[in-house]
């Protein structure tokens, strides 16, 4: 059973472990305002807002794709859908602005757009800030509209603040109602279960007793097995409440490197402030990793454990020299990320092991990082090729060169031959020409729907040429430098 608030009203529902929030709303609760579009977290038509307790008894809402969010993760949470926004006959500012700005035509995508605007409006109420193009892009980047065009929707976002503050009545009292909900994990069923361990010990025990049960965090990849391949999961282990996997802790490794251990269950959204302060290139990549709905749910640990050759974060972590902290029934161990990916979808995780944390190094003085992602569209798309490059200069020569790529092999992989061609060399055209030629030793990429083998080989070589051009700039504010970085991330 699941206990949660739906538009301010307590709900007590039964659901199978592989039920999504969208299925629960439409099939069980009869709330059909939330639409199914792609059933893969790409279009945003099913966007809802999920609230969790914040400081001083407040509730913080984030947008999520209902089609790939496990329903049982609503336990002890507050769910908001488009049906709950109006205050009697008075529309919510997000709704009123969409009407007045003509932001809807067929209307199928409109509920999801309205819910993204709702979360933006709530954010503005608690932390007012200018609605810059970057903020609007982040808030609405996960909502696709086939027929209206985006200018009226953008106009609606910009004008929400001009409408009366007609929040629904239940929203004013939702905090008190949420306090009455239990934050304990969902009830277990003897035949089928969605298990929510709250400690690492409980998680490892569950993994030992039920090794066949898949692990879920954000569900942004696993739940596609349900929606696209119609898989059924009689038992699921949810890690979102495991305290140890939610921590971000400063640390110093035995080799003297400083940085942070990032818990395997930490979401991308939580990482954005850390990356923006310390790893700007990584932060830029996060802005292109999925959408706000995906970043609010997806985790760094999940992206690594998934072991996809086109996962966005592993090449960057390889370029940074990251390490993994693994935990299992036999104890805990550390492992360089270089040794983690063995083959397509195969990793060095032992039986019953999980990724407890990922070590993110603190930037070293004089060391540089560049990350460039190539995809068919700029927002909410999967990489065709991703290149991440780390280096430092010593007396004009390149040192500690690390070149990592996604989309070029069966796993995220470093280009060791190309690295060797650059190591100890001046960043000259000749040295980079040798590195580009060396890529043929490192990769024999495949062809698929995202790009041919020839395209990937050419793109990887061109990214190295872009790297050379960036290094060659004498200033960081020249017009050419701006051009090189305009679509660099």
Short mmCIF file of C-alpha atoms in Angstrom, two decimals, residues 73-267:
data_model
loop_
_atom_site.label_atom_id
_atom_site.label_comp_id
_atom_site.label_asym_id
_atom_site.label_seq_id
_atom_site.Cartn_x
_atom_site.Cartn_y
_atom_site.Cartn_z
CA UNK A 73 8.13 6.40 -4.44
CA UNK A 74 5.13 8.61 -3.62
CA UNK A 75 5.10 7.11 -0.13
CA UNK A 76 4.93 9.99 2.35
CA UNK A 77 5.09 12.56 -0.47
CA UNK A 78 2.72 15.17 -1.88
CA UNK A 79 1.67 14.71 -5.53
CA UNK A 80 0.25 17.62 -7.54
CA UNK A 81 -1.51 17.18 -10.89
CA UNK A 82 -3.20 19.61 -13.24
CA UNK A 83 -6.63 18.84 -11.74
CA UNK A 84 -5.62 20.38 -8.43
CA UNK A 85 -4.34 23.80 -9.51
CA UNK A 86 -7.44 25.98 -9.79
CA UNK A 87 -8.88 27.76 -6.75
CA UNK A 88 -12.57 27.32 -7.41
CA UNK A 89 -13.28 29.18 -10.65
CA UNK A 90 -9.97 31.06 -10.44
CA UNK A 91 -7.23 29.52 -12.52
CA UNK A 92 -3.71 29.12 -11.20
CA UNK A 93 -1.34 31.75 -12.67
CA UNK A 94 0.30 29.03 -14.76
CA UNK A 95 -3.06 28.10 -16.28
CA UNK A 96 -4.30 31.67 -16.71
CA UNK A 97 -1.09 32.73 -18.43
CA UNK A 98 -1.27 29.80 -20.85
CA UNK A 99 -4.84 30.77 -21.77
CA UNK A 100 -4.17 34.47 -22.23
CA UNK A 101 -0.95 33.89 -24.18
CA UNK A 102 -2.57 31.31 -26.49
CA UNK A 103 -0.10 28.67 -25.33
CA UNK A 104 -2.20 25.68 -26.37
CA UNK A 105 -3.61 24.26 -29.60
CA UNK A 106 -4.38 20.54 -29.54
CA UNK A 107 -3.83 20.67 -25.79
CA UNK A 108 -2.41 17.18 -25.36
CA UNK A 109 0.95 18.44 -24.10
CA UNK A 110 -0.59 21.36 -22.18
CA UNK A 111 -1.12 19.64 -18.78
CA UNK A 112 2.57 18.75 -18.61
CA UNK A 113 3.62 22.27 -19.62
CA UNK A 114 1.30 23.75 -17.00
CA UNK A 115 2.83 21.51 -14.32
CA UNK A 116 6.36 22.58 -15.30
CA UNK A 117 5.20 26.18 -15.02
CA UNK A 118 3.62 25.39 -11.65
CA UNK A 119 6.93 24.16 -10.22
CA UNK A 120 8.64 27.24 -11.65
CA UNK A 121 5.97 29.46 -10.07
CA UNK A 122 6.39 27.73 -6.70
CA UNK A 123 10.15 28.21 -6.93
CA UNK A 124 9.60 31.90 -7.60
CA UNK A 125 7.41 32.20 -4.50
CA UNK A 126 10.09 30.76 -2.24
CA UNK A 127 13.24 32.08 -3.97
CA UNK A 128 12.43 34.96 -6.35
CA UNK A 129 14.98 35.39 -9.12
CA UNK A 130 14.98 36.81 -12.67
CA UNK A 131 13.37 34.54 -15.24
CA UNK A 132 16.38 34.47 -17.52
CA UNK A 133 16.36 32.58 -20.83
CA UNK A 134 18.57 29.97 -19.14
CA UNK A 135 16.04 29.41 -16.35
CA UNK A 136 13.15 29.14 -18.80
CA UNK A 137 15.15 26.73 -20.93
CA UNK A 138 15.86 24.57 -17.90
CA UNK A 139 12.27 24.66 -16.65
CA UNK A 140 10.62 23.92 -20.02
CA UNK A 141 13.34 21.97 -21.82
CA UNK A 142 11.62 18.67 -21.06
CA UNK A 143 8.25 19.64 -22.53
CA UNK A 144 7.76 19.11 -26.26
CA UNK A 145 4.93 20.74 -28.20
CA UNK A 146 4.19 19.64 -31.75
CA UNK A 147 1.70 22.31 -32.82
CA UNK A 148 1.69 25.49 -30.71
CA UNK A 149 5.27 26.67 -31.03
CA UNK A 150 7.26 27.73 -28.02
CA UNK A 151 7.02 31.51 -28.10
CA UNK A 152 3.49 31.66 -26.57
CA UNK A 153 4.55 29.15 -23.92
CA UNK A 154 7.60 31.24 -23.11
CA UNK A 155 5.38 34.34 -22.94
CA UNK A 156 3.14 32.52 -20.48
CA UNK A 157 6.11 31.68 -18.27
CA UNK A 158 7.26 35.29 -18.26
CA UNK A 159 3.80 36.67 -17.45
CA UNK A 160 2.77 34.29 -14.63
CA UNK A 161 3.81 36.85 -12.04
CA UNK A 162 1.31 39.37 -13.45
CA UNK A 163 -1.71 37.26 -12.45
CA UNK A 164 -3.40 37.18 -9.03
CA UNK A 165 -1.74 34.83 -6.62
CA UNK A 166 -4.58 32.31 -6.84
CA UNK A 167 -2.91 29.23 -5.42
CA UNK A 168 -5.33 26.37 -4.72
CA UNK A 169 -6.78 26.41 -1.22
CA UNK A 170 -5.41 22.97 -0.43
CA UNK A 171 -1.87 24.17 -1.12
CA UNK A 172 -2.06 26.56 1.83
CA UNK A 173 -2.86 23.71 4.25
CA UNK A 174 -0.85 20.99 2.53
CA UNK A 175 2.04 21.33 4.97
CA UNK A 176 -0.14 20.36 7.93
CA UNK A 177 -1.63 17.45 6.03
CA UNK A 178 1.80 16.24 4.91
CA UNK A 179 3.00 16.24 8.50
CA UNK A 180 0.38 13.59 9.27
CA UNK A 181 1.81 11.22 6.68
CA UNK A 182 4.31 8.59 7.70
CA UNK A 183 7.77 8.79 6.17
CA UNK A 184 8.32 5.07 6.73
CA UNK A 185 8.89 2.83 3.72
CA UNK A 186 6.00 1.21 1.90
CA UNK A 187 4.37 -1.87 3.34
CA UNK A 188 5.72 -5.18 2.12
CA UNK A 189 3.49 -7.71 0.44
CA UNK A 190 4.09 -11.43 0.80
CA UNK A 191 3.71 -12.12 -2.93
CA UNK A 192 5.11 -9.01 -4.58
CA UNK A 193 6.99 -6.14 -3.05
CA UNK A 194 8.48 -2.73 -3.66
CA UNK A 195 11.16 -2.66 -0.97
CA UNK A 196 12.51 0.62 0.41
CA UNK A 197 15.50 -0.03 2.68
CA UNK A 198 16.58 2.94 4.77
CA UNK A 199 20.18 1.92 5.47
CA UNK A 200 23.05 0.37 3.57
CA UNK A 201 22.88 -2.72 5.80
CA UNK A 202 19.22 -3.24 4.90
CA UNK A 203 19.97 -2.71 1.21
CA UNK A 204 22.79 -5.28 1.15
CA UNK A 205 20.66 -7.76 3.06
CA UNK A 206 17.88 -7.37 0.50
CA UNK A 207 20.38 -7.80 -2.35
CA UNK A 208 21.63 -11.04 -0.78
CA UNK A 209 18.16 -12.47 -0.28
CA UNK A 210 16.76 -11.35 -3.63
CA UNK A 211 19.60 -10.88 -6.16
CA UNK A 212 17.09 -11.07 -9.04
CA UNK A 213 15.26 -7.92 -7.93
CA UNK A 214 16.30 -4.85 -9.93
CA UNK A 215 17.52 -1.73 -8.15
CA UNK A 216 15.76 1.55 -8.91
CA UNK A 217 16.67 5.11 -8.02
CA UNK A 218 15.24 7.66 -10.45
CA UNK A 219 13.77 5.05 -12.80
CA UNK A 220 14.78 7.14 -15.80
CA UNK A 221 16.27 4.09 -17.53
CA UNK A 222 14.96 1.00 -15.70
CA UNK A 223 11.30 1.98 -16.10
CA UNK A 224 11.71 1.96 -19.88
CA UNK A 225 11.84 -1.81 -19.53
CA UNK A 226 8.25 -1.58 -18.27
CA UNK A 227 6.90 1.05 -20.66
CA UNK A 228 8.76 0.05 -23.83
CA UNK A 229 9.46 -3.67 -23.45
CA UNK A 230 6.48 -4.50 -21.21
CA UNK A 231 8.68 -6.18 -18.60
CA UNK A 232 7.14 -7.10 -15.27
CA UNK A 233 9.01 -6.77 -11.98
CA UNK A 234 7.51 -8.86 -9.14
CA UNK A 235 10.02 -7.32 -6.73
CA UNK A 236 11.90 -4.01 -6.86
CA UNK A 237 14.51 -2.56 -4.49
CA UNK A 238 14.31 1.23 -4.19
CA UNK A 239 17.49 2.98 -2.94
CA UNK A 240 16.14 6.53 -2.68
CA UNK A 241 15.77 6.29 1.12
CA UNK A 242 19.14 4.70 1.91
CA UNK A 243 20.79 7.39 4.03
CA UNK A 244 24.38 6.49 3.12
CA UNK A 245 23.64 6.81 -0.60
CA UNK A 246 22.27 10.35 -0.18
CA UNK A 247 25.39 11.90 1.35
CA UNK A 248 27.87 14.32 -0.22
CA UNK A 249 31.04 14.42 1.89
CA UNK A 250 34.35 16.22 1.49
CA UNK A 251 37.27 13.77 1.56
CA UNK A 252 40.98 13.31 0.94
CA UNK A 253 42.21 10.13 -0.71
CA UNK A 254 45.33 8.23 0.32
CA UNK A 255 47.13 9.70 -2.70
CA UNK A 256 46.49 13.20 -1.35
CA UNK A 257 43.79 14.20 -3.82
CA UNK A 258 40.98 16.23 -2.34
CA UNK A 259 37.38 16.08 -3.44
CA UNK A 260 33.97 14.73 -2.51
CA UNK A 261 32.42 11.32 -2.10
CA UNK A 262 29.04 11.60 -3.81
CA UNK A 263 26.49 9.02 -2.70
CA UNK A 264 25.22 6.67 -5.39
CA UNK A 265 21.65 7.91 -4.88
CA UNK A 266 22.35 11.65 -5.20
CA UNK A 267 20.35 13.22 -8.03
#
